[in-house]
Amino acid sequence: MTRYQHLASLLAQRIEQGLYQNGERLPSVRALSLEHGVSISTVQQAYHLLEARQLISPRPRSGYFVASRKATPPVPELTRPAQRPVEITQWESVRELFNDGPENSAFNFGSGMPDVGQSTVKPLWKAMGRLCQRQDARVLTYDCMYGMPELREQVARLALDSGCLLTVDDIVITTGCQEALFTAVRAVCQPGDIVAVESPTFPGTMQILRGLGIKAIEIPTCAVTGISLDALELALEQWPVKAVLLVPTCNNPLGFTMPDKYKKELVILAQRFDLAIIEDDAYGELTYDYPRPRTIKSFDEDGRVLLCSSFSKSLAPGLRVGWIAPGRYLDRVVHTKYTGTGYTVSHTQLAVAEFIRQGHYQPHLRRMRMQYKCNLDVFTCWVRHYFPCGICVSRPQGGFLVWIELPESFDSLRLNCEVRKSGIQIAAGSLFSASGKYRNCLRLNYALPFTDEMGEGLRILGETVSRMMNVS
Amino acid sequence: MTRYQHLASLLAQRIEQGLYQNGERLPSVRALSLEHGVSISTVQQAYHLLEARQLISPRPRSGYFVASRKATPPVPELTRPAQRPVEITQWESVRELFNDGPENSAFNFGSGMPDVGQSTVKPLWKAMGRLCQRQDARVLTYDCMYGMPELREQVARLALDSGCLLTVDDIVITTGCQEALFTAVRAVCQPGDIVAVESPTFPGTMQILRGLGIKAIEIPTCAVTGISLDALELALEQWPVKAVLLVPTCNNPLGFTMPDKYKKELVILAQRFDLAIIEDDAYGELTYDYPRPRTIKSFDEDGRVLLCSSFSKSLAPGLRVGWIAPGRYLDRVVHTKYTGTGYTVSHTQLAVAEFIRQGHYQPHLRRMRMQYKCNLDVFTCWVRHYFPCGICVSRPQGGFLVWIELPESFDSLRLNCEVRKSGIQIAAGSLFSASGKYRNCLRLNYALPFTDEMGEGLRILGETVSRMMNVS
């Protein structure tokens, strides 16, 4: 981010937080230049950027004023999914969304891609390059079943930050978090079983259940504190649920982080009903607040939590490096891993281990957390500006995904068709439900640093939403 | 391989083939030097090597003579597995064998590792390095569900050599052949189903069936022509078999290649019983004879053959690049692939595609085929020399794995324990059976160019076998 972009983002935040109110006059160019120790032209560039984004407007001879804006949209209410176990559908829509390569849309607001272009990633490229240069034989040969010991060591060290005491022998490296989740479900469930999930839930997880012939019971979920423990308890009393699978930290797609108190209560509930907990922590390292929240695993007393994570969101998905700490289910997980893919690719494992060992991972995380938080501020402004009234917007605590709820009758699948001509893609809410609920919602990705083109994309998106809302 | 090693291997072949018979005088040093256009000292070095390997012996002032040897051991007879579907056991032994990293044994005769150290692999290192150097964004981002288009294009082109007409849309890239086989089995079977397999069968396949709750019916298999079609037909008449899974070309572990005629007949049989065929062609490119044999897939008329392969044996397993051409089961395979691992690692996919596109793959294959064939000749000599009489040895038509059958009462699991102290590992035959049969057999790997240390390893192995046979 250049200096003026940084300043613009800071000012956007202040506007968003109400420090500069509707219609209020902003500080003069000279005052800001003094306050931030930047040149006059930097401030001017920042103001031009904010003007282009329609956050502020100039008045001749009076300076810049906060543009008049709509009220902050509310957070979505507690979700109300079906109250019984259901079979998962939606495969065709998922395939359609995820089979497109990134090159096929100019603005892929629908993907789960992090920003992999920041300079803090450079040491990873170097680590990968060095392994090729010295023709490290380990790159080409079979790894051991559990994954490279040097990587497991680093993962164990990192897990301390989330309150987990793990040894290298507690960890199995996987092909991304997807394989971690897949092996976890296979380790604790049989076909025909029932798994409780948050509602909405990440489509990759839903499709795992579908593929294994497992039913999902979707539990009402609060966009601020996560899965409703009361509703979960009710479901557990009614149905023979085998496991609960959730994303309790920087949830995908709702963005909440479950408070520690609830995480602890969930473990007690799981003990009472003898339930396994599959915890997806793929976004956990990207919480905006530091230090990062604890995992449910850190409250686990008897090995019933299978903690799944990866470097896909915090570093880069193309590496396909994930991991699982499966507690008491270790042997079953190793069997599933071995039969599913044999081994995990060696090169990226070694490179990631080296990247962490050399101390590059924490600075990278700091950078990405800051970027995503800034992006969120700007993104929220834009959504408020371009989208019509009567919508709800989630308040992500980390990561780079926001959930927007439109009026009941809205059809986000149709929206996707409409905007695709303009090279825009969104993730329709219905993908996040077993039975195609949340068709009136969408998930948007705000990982990349903002550009005016992107603002233009959001404008088209917002205007299409408005048009569709007026028609329906 | 240096010049004198090459010459030694050639002479060893001639001895093996009976061109120089037991006790016969070998050509003089001068004659050989002239015949092969090499220096006197090269011939002398070659003779010293053969002497060290006890294939020839010098007689003062008379030159070198073929050492007196045992008769060529016969090929193992048709196997006789259980005649009913059985559940798969042996996981503990498999885990023990495959969880060891390669560094844990000096002579890992037990692994399925190819030789990845030859100079023909260098362009692959370069391709990988270039992708890092130019920080190709595709390395870090998500691939499309089917795999990188440029790699699928090359795979389709290669498949022509085995008689298959495939387009890029017929192919799904997988995490090694293991994921290809796993998705294939999941695409055509449900838990409780029965799958027919060759007997013996690769443990990775067996464990897939175990993990999915599928029973195996092991079909008697000939070490020269493959699965007995008569026995298979009998089984199909008796049991509701869903699929037949086999390695018809350069079989692992028996080394045979099924004649085209039988491959064709198998397809007709499968049509008659409406059976899917899962064809594992992982070693197919390593047939010693050129051009390579056709795949069963090439005889497929109605999309019932799922062809699985990878670059793990022909190039390097650490890349984790495999593929599947699933015929009519494409959509189910894509679903399974997506839910199992999401995407395949991008970096190695791109590097392999580049390696093939630049024309490096065929020269590499030629080199490896020649090396493995030479190795086999020397290896067979050594086995005959160091192993006791009364054994059977397979006649691999390609690849780098040989199957040795010892007398009925022999315990190869105990052998593995005995030789492990000397840093030697073998693959016990019982891993290749659903129910632990073939305990009197072992599979040995002869991928690496021979060294005297390796000969020493084989000597220890052979002597331990002799000792155990005398005791039992």
CSV table of N, CA and C in Angstrom, one decimal, chain A residues 246-343:
chain,number,residue,atom,x,y,z
A,246,LEU,N,-17.6,-27.1,13.1
A,246,LEU,CA,-17.8,-25.7,13.0
A,246,LEU,C,-16.5,-24.9,12.8
A,247,VAL,N,-16.7,-23.6,12.4
A,247,VAL,CA,-15.6,-22.7,12.2
A,247,VAL,C,-15.8,-21.6,13.2
A,248,PRO,N,-15.3,-21.8,14.5
A,248,PRO,CA,-15.6,-20.9,15.6
A,248,PRO,C,-14.8,-19.6,15.6
A,249,THR,N,-13.7,-19.5,14.8
A,249,THR,CA,-12.9,-18.3,14.9
A,249,THR,C,-12.8,-17.7,13.5
A,250,CYS,N,-13.2,-16.4,13.3
A,250,CYS,CA,-13.3,-15.8,12.0
A,250,CYS,C,-14.1,-16.7,11.1
A,251,ASN,N,-15.3,-16.9,11.5
A,251,ASN,CA,-16.2,-17.9,10.8
A,251,ASN,C,-16.3,-17.5,9.3
A,252,ASN,N,-16.3,-18.6,8.5
A,252,ASN,CA,-16.6,-18.5,7.1
A,252,ASN,C,-18.0,-19.1,6.9
A,253,PRO,N,-19.0,-18.3,6.6
A,253,PRO,CA,-19.0,-17.0,5.9
A,253,PRO,C,-19.3,-15.8,6.9
A,254,LEU,N,-19.7,-16.1,8.1
A,254,LEU,CA,-20.3,-14.9,8.9
A,254,LEU,C,-19.3,-14.0,9.6
A,255,GLY,N,-18.1,-14.5,9.7
A,255,GLY,CA,-17.0,-13.6,10.2
A,255,GLY,C,-17.0,-13.4,11.7
A,256,PHE,N,-17.9,-14.0,12.5
A,256,PHE,CA,-17.8,-13.9,14.0
A,256,PHE,C,-16.7,-14.7,14.5
A,257,THR,N,-16.3,-14.4,15.8
A,257,THR,CA,-15.5,-15.3,16.6
A,257,THR,C,-16.3,-15.6,17.8
A,258,MET,N,-16.5,-16.9,18.1
A,258,MET,CA,-17.2,-17.4,19.3
A,258,MET,C,-16.4,-17.0,20.5
A,259,PRO,N,-17.1,-16.4,21.5
A,259,PRO,CA,-16.4,-16.0,22.7
A,259,PRO,C,-15.8,-17.3,23.4
A,260,ASP,N,-14.7,-17.1,24.1
A,260,ASP,CA,-14.1,-18.3,24.9
A,260,ASP,C,-15.1,-19.0,25.7
A,261,LYS,N,-16.0,-18.2,26.4
A,261,LYS,CA,-16.9,-18.8,27.3
A,261,LYS,C,-17.8,-19.9,26.6
A,262,TYR,N,-18.2,-19.5,25.4
A,262,TYR,CA,-19.1,-20.4,24.6
A,262,TYR,C,-18.3,-21.6,24.1
A,263,LYS,N,-17.0,-21.3,23.7
A,263,LYS,CA,-16.2,-22.5,23.2
A,263,LYS,C,-16.1,-23.5,24.4
A,264,LYS,N,-15.8,-23.0,25.6
A,264,LYS,CA,-15.7,-23.9,26.7
A,264,LYS,C,-17.0,-24.7,27.0
A,265,GLU,N,-18.1,-23.9,26.9
A,265,GLU,CA,-19.4,-24.6,27.1
A,265,GLU,C,-19.7,-25.7,26.1
A,266,LEU,N,-19.2,-25.4,24.8
A,266,LEU,CA,-19.4,-26.4,23.8
A,266,LEU,C,-18.7,-27.7,24.1
A,267,VAL,N,-17.5,-27.6,24.6
A,267,VAL,CA,-16.7,-28.8,25.0
A,267,VAL,C,-17.5,-29.6,26.0
A,268,ILE,N,-18.1,-28.9,27.0
A,268,ILE,CA,-18.8,-29.5,28.1
A,268,ILE,C,-20.0,-30.3,27.5
A,269,LEU,N,-20.7,-29.6,26.6
A,269,LEU,CA,-21.9,-30.1,25.9
A,269,LEU,C,-21.5,-31.4,25.2
A,270,ALA,N,-20.3,-31.3,24.5
A,270,ALA,CA,-19.8,-32.5,23.7
A,270,ALA,C,-19.5,-33.6,24.6
A,271,GLN,N,-19.0,-33.3,25.8
A,271,GLN,CA,-18.7,-34.4,26.7
A,271,GLN,C,-20.0,-35.1,27.2
A,272,ARG,N,-21.0,-34.2,27.5
A,272,ARG,CA,-22.2,-34.8,28.0
A,272,ARG,C,-22.9,-35.7,27.0
A,273,PHE,N,-22.8,-35.3,25.7
A,273,PHE,CA,-23.5,-36.1,24.7
A,273,PHE,C,-22.5,-37.1,23.9
A,274,ASP,N,-21.3,-37.1,24.4
A,274,ASP,CA,-20.2,-38.0,23.8
A,274,ASP,C,-20.1,-37.7,22.3
A,275,LEU,N,-19.8,-36.5,22.0
A,275,LEU,CA,-19.8,-36.0,20.6
A,275,LEU,C,-18.3,-35.7,20.3
A,276,ALA,N,-18.0,-35.9,19.0
A,276,ALA,CA,-16.7,-35.3,18.5
A,276,ALA,C,-16.9,-33.9,18.0
A,277,ILE,N,-15.9,-33.1,18.2
A,277,ILE,CA,-15.9,-31.7,17.7
A,277,ILE,C,-14.9,-31.6,16.6
A,278,ILE,N,-15.3,-31.2,15.4
A,278,ILE,CA,-14.4,-31.0,14.3
A,278,ILE,C,-14.3,-29.4,14.1
A,279,GLU,N,-13.1,-28.9,14.5
A,279,GLU,CA,-12.9,-27.5,14.5
A,279,GLU,C,-12.1,-27.0,13.3
A,280,ASP,N,-12.7,-26.2,12.5
A,280,ASP,CA,-12.0,-25.7,11.3
A,280,ASP,C,-11.5,-24.3,11.7
A,281,ASP,N,-10.1,-24.2,11.7
A,281,ASP,CA,-9.5,-23.0,12.2
A,281,ASP,C,-8.7,-22.3,11.0
A,282,ALA,N,-9.2,-22.5,9.8
A,282,ALA,CA,-8.4,-22.1,8.6
A,282,ALA,C,-8.2,-20.6,8.6
A,283,TYR,N,-9.2,-19.8,9.2
A,283,TYR,CA,-9.0,-18.3,9.2
A,283,TYR,C,-8.6,-17.8,10.6
A,284,GLY,N,-8.3,-18.7,11.5
A,284,GLY,CA,-8.0,-18.3,12.9
A,284,GLY,C,-6.8,-17.4,13.1
A,285,GLU,N,-5.8,-17.5,12.2
A,285,GLU,CA,-4.6,-16.7,12.4
A,285,GLU,C,-4.9,-15.3,11.8
A,286,LEU,N,-6.0,-15.1,11.2
A,286,LEU,CA,-6.3,-13.8,10.6
A,286,LEU,C,-7.2,-12.9,11.4
A,287,THR,N,-7.4,-13.2,12.7
A,287,THR,CA,-8.2,-12.3,13.6
A,287,THR,C,-7.5,-11.0,13.6
A,288,TYR,N,-8.4,-9.9,13.6
A,288,TYR,CA,-7.8,-8.6,13.6
A,288,TYR,C,-7.2,-8.2,14.9
A,289,ASP,N,-7.7,-8.7,16.0
A,289,ASP,CA,-7.2,-8.4,17.3
A,289,ASP,C,-6.0,-9.4,17.6
A,290,TYR,N,-5.0,-8.8,18.3
A,290,TYR,CA,-3.9,-9.6,18.7
A,290,TYR,C,-3.8,-9.7,20.2
A,291,PRO,N,-3.5,-10.7,20.9
A,291,PRO,CA,-3.2,-12.1,20.4
A,291,PRO,C,-4.5,-12.8,19.9
A,292,ARG,N,-4.3,-13.8,19.0
A,292,ARG,CA,-5.4,-14.4,18.4
A,292,ARG,C,-6.2,-15.2,19.5
A,293,PRO,N,-7.5,-15.4,19.2
A,293,PRO,CA,-8.3,-16.1,20.2
A,293,PRO,C,-7.9,-17.6,20.3
A,294,ARG,N,-8.3,-18.2,21.4
A,294,ARG,CA,-8.0,-19.6,21.7
A,294,ARG,C,-8.9,-20.5,20.8
A,295,THR,N,-8.4,-21.7,20.5
A,295,THR,CA,-9.2,-22.6,19.8
A,295,THR,C,-10.1,-23.5,20.7
A,296,ILE,N,-11.1,-24.1,20.2
A,296,ILE,CA,-11.9,-25.0,21.1
A,296,ILE,C,-11.0,-26.1,21.6
A,297,LYS,N,-10.1,-26.5,20.7
A,297,LYS,CA,-9.1,-27.6,21.0
A,297,LYS,C,-8.4,-27.3,22.3
A,298,SER,N,-8.1,-26.0,22.5
A,298,SER,CA,-7.3,-25.7,23.7
A,298,SER,C,-8.1,-25.9,25.0
A,299,PHE,N,-9.4,-26.1,24.9
A,299,PHE,CA,-10.3,-26.5,26.1
A,299,PHE,C,-10.5,-28.0,26.2
A,300,ASP,N,-10.0,-28.7,25.2
A,300,ASP,CA,-10.3,-30.1,25.1
A,300,ASP,C,-9.6,-30.9,26.2
A,301,GLU,N,-10.3,-31.8,26.8
A,301,GLU,CA,-9.7,-32.6,27.9
A,301,GLU,C,-9.5,-34.0,27.6
A,302,ASP,N,-10.3,-34.5,26.7
A,302,ASP,CA,-10.2,-36.0,26.4
A,302,ASP,C,-10.0,-36.3,25.0
A,303,GLY,N,-9.4,-35.4,24.2
A,303,GLY,CA,-9.0,-35.8,22.8
A,303,GLY,C,-10.2,-35.9,21.9
A,304,ARG,N,-11.3,-35.2,22.2
A,304,ARG,CA,-12.5,-35.4,21.3
A,304,ARG,C,-12.5,-34.3,20.2
A,305,VAL,N,-11.6,-33.3,20.3
A,305,VAL,CA,-11.6,-32.3,19.3
A,305,VAL,C,-10.6,-32.6,18.2
A,306,LEU,N,-11.0,-32.5,17.0
A,306,LEU,CA,-10.1,-32.7,15.8
A,306,LEU,C,-9.9,-31.3,15.3
A,307,LEU,N,-8.8,-30.7,15.5
A,307,LEU,CA,-8.5,-29.4,15.0
A,307,LEU,C,-7.9,-29.4,13.6
A,308,CYS,N,-8.6,-28.7,12.7
A,308,CYS,CA,-8.2,-28.7,11.3
A,308,CYS,C,-7.8,-27.3,10.9
A,309,SER,N,-6.7,-27.2,10.2
A,309,SER,CA,-6.3,-25.9,9.7
A,309,SER,C,-5.4,-26.0,8.5
A,310,SER,N,-4.9,-24.9,8.0
A,310,SER,CA,-4.0,-24.9,6.8
A,310,SER,C,-3.3,-23.6,6.7
A,311,PHE,N,-2.4,-23.5,5.7
A,311,PHE,CA,-1.8,-22.2,5.3
A,311,PHE,C,-2.4,-21.6,4.1
A,312,SER,N,-3.6,-22.1,3.7
A,312,SER,CA,-4.3,-21.7,2.5
A,312,SER,C,-4.8,-20.3,2.6
A,313,LYS,N,-5.3,-19.9,3.8
A,313,LYS,CA,-5.9,-18.6,3.9
A,313,LYS,C,-4.9,-17.6,4.5
A,314,SER,N,-4.0,-18.1,5.3
A,314,SER,CA,-3.0,-17.2,6.0
A,314,SER,C,-1.8,-17.0,5.1
A,315,LEU,N,-1.6,-17.9,4.1
A,315,LEU,CA,-0.4,-17.8,3.3
A,315,LEU,C,-0.8,-17.9,1.8
A,316,ALA,N,-1.0,-19.1,1.3
A,316,ALA,CA,-1.4,-19.3,-0.1
A,316,ALA,C,-2.1,-20.6,-0.3
A,317,PRO,N,-3.2,-20.6,-1.0
A,317,PRO,CA,-4.0,-21.9,-1.1
A,317,PRO,C,-3.3,-22.9,-2.1
A,318,GLY,N,-2.6,-22.3,-3.1
A,318,GLY,CA,-2.0,-23.2,-4.1
A,318,GLY,C,-0.9,-24.1,-3.5
A,319,LEU,N,-0.4,-23.8,-2.3
A,319,LEU,CA,0.6,-24.7,-1.7
A,319,LEU,C,0.0,-26.0,-1.3
A,320,ARG,N,-1.3,-26.1,-1.0
A,320,ARG,CA,-2.0,-27.3,-0.6
A,320,ARG,C,-1.3,-27.8,0.7
A,321,VAL,N,-1.0,-27.0,1.7
A,321,VAL,CA,-0.5,-27.5,2.9
A,321,VAL,C,-1.5,-27.2,4.1
A,322,GLY,N,-2.0,-28.2,4.6
A,322,GLY,CA,-2.9,-28.1,5.7
A,322,GLY,C,-2.5,-29.1,6.8
A,323,TRP,N,-3.2,-29.1,7.9
A,323,TRP,CA,-2.8,-30.1,9.0
A,323,TRP,C,-4.0,-30.3,9.9
A,324,ILE,N,-3.9,-31.5,10.6
A,324,ILE,CA,-5.0,-31.8,11.5
A,324,ILE,C,-4.3,-32.4,12.8
A,325,ALA,N,-4.9,-32.0,13.9
A,325,ALA,CA,-4.5,-32.5,15.2
A,325,ALA,C,-5.7,-33.3,15.7
A,326,PRO,N,-5.8,-34.6,15.4
A,326,PRO,CA,-7.0,-35.3,15.6
A,326,PRO,C,-7.3,-35.9,16.9
A,327,GLY,N,-6.4,-35.6,17.9
A,327,GLY,CA,-6.7,-36.1,19.3
A,327,GLY,C,-6.7,-37.7,19.3
A,328,ARG,N,-7.8,-38.2,19.9
A,328,ARG,CA,-7.9,-39.7,20.1
A,328,ARG,C,-8.1,-40.4,18.7
A,329,TYR,N,-8.4,-39.7,17.7
A,329,TYR,CA,-8.8,-40.3,16.4
A,329,TYR,C,-7.5,-40.4,15.5
A,330,LEU,N,-6.4,-40.3,16.1
A,330,LEU,CA,-5.1,-40.2,15.3
A,330,LEU,C,-5.0,-41.4,14.3
A,331,ASP,N,-5.1,-42.6,14.8
A,331,ASP,CA,-4.9,-43.7,13.9
A,331,ASP,C,-5.8,-43.8,12.7
A,332,ARG,N,-7.1,-43.5,13.0
A,332,ARG,CA,-8.1,-43.5,11.9
A,332,ARG,C,-7.8,-42.4,10.9
A,333,VAL,N,-7.3,-41.2,11.4
A,333,VAL,CA,-7.0,-40.1,10.5
A,333,VAL,C,-5.8,-40.5,9.6
A,334,VAL,N,-4.8,-41.1,10.2
A,334,VAL,CA,-3.6,-41.5,9.4
A,334,VAL,C,-4.1,-42.5,8.3
A,335,HIS,N,-4.9,-43.5,8.7
A,335,HIS,CA,-5.4,-44.4,7.7
A,335,HIS,C,-6.1,-43.7,6.5
A,336,THR,N,-7.0,-42.8,6.9
A,336,THR,CA,-7.8,-42.1,5.8
A,336,THR,C,-6.9,-41.3,5.0
A,337,LYS,N,-5.9,-40.6,5.6
A,337,LYS,CA,-5.0,-39.8,4.8
A,337,LYS,C,-4.2,-40.7,3.9
A,338,TYR,N,-3.7,-41.8,4.4
A,338,TYR,CA,-2.9,-42.7,3.6
A,338,TYR,C,-3.7,-43.2,2.4
A,339,THR,N,-4.9,-43.7,2.6
A,339,THR,CA,-5.7,-44.2,1.5
A,339,THR,C,-6.2,-43.2,0.6
A,340,GLY,N,-6.4,-42.0,1.1
A,340,GLY,CA,-6.9,-40.9,0.2
A,340,GLY,C,-5.9,-40.3,-0.7
A,341,THR,N,-4.7,-40.0,-0.3
A,341,THR,CA,-3.7,-39.3,-1.1
A,341,THR,C,-2.3,-39.9,-1.0
A,342,GLY,N,-2.1,-40.8,-0.1
A,342,GLY,CA,-0.8,-41.4,0.2
A,342,GLY,C,0.0,-40.5,1.0
A,343,TYR,N,0.5,-39.4,0.3
A,343,TYR,CA,1.4,-38.5,1.0
A,343,TYR,C,1.0,-37.1,0.6
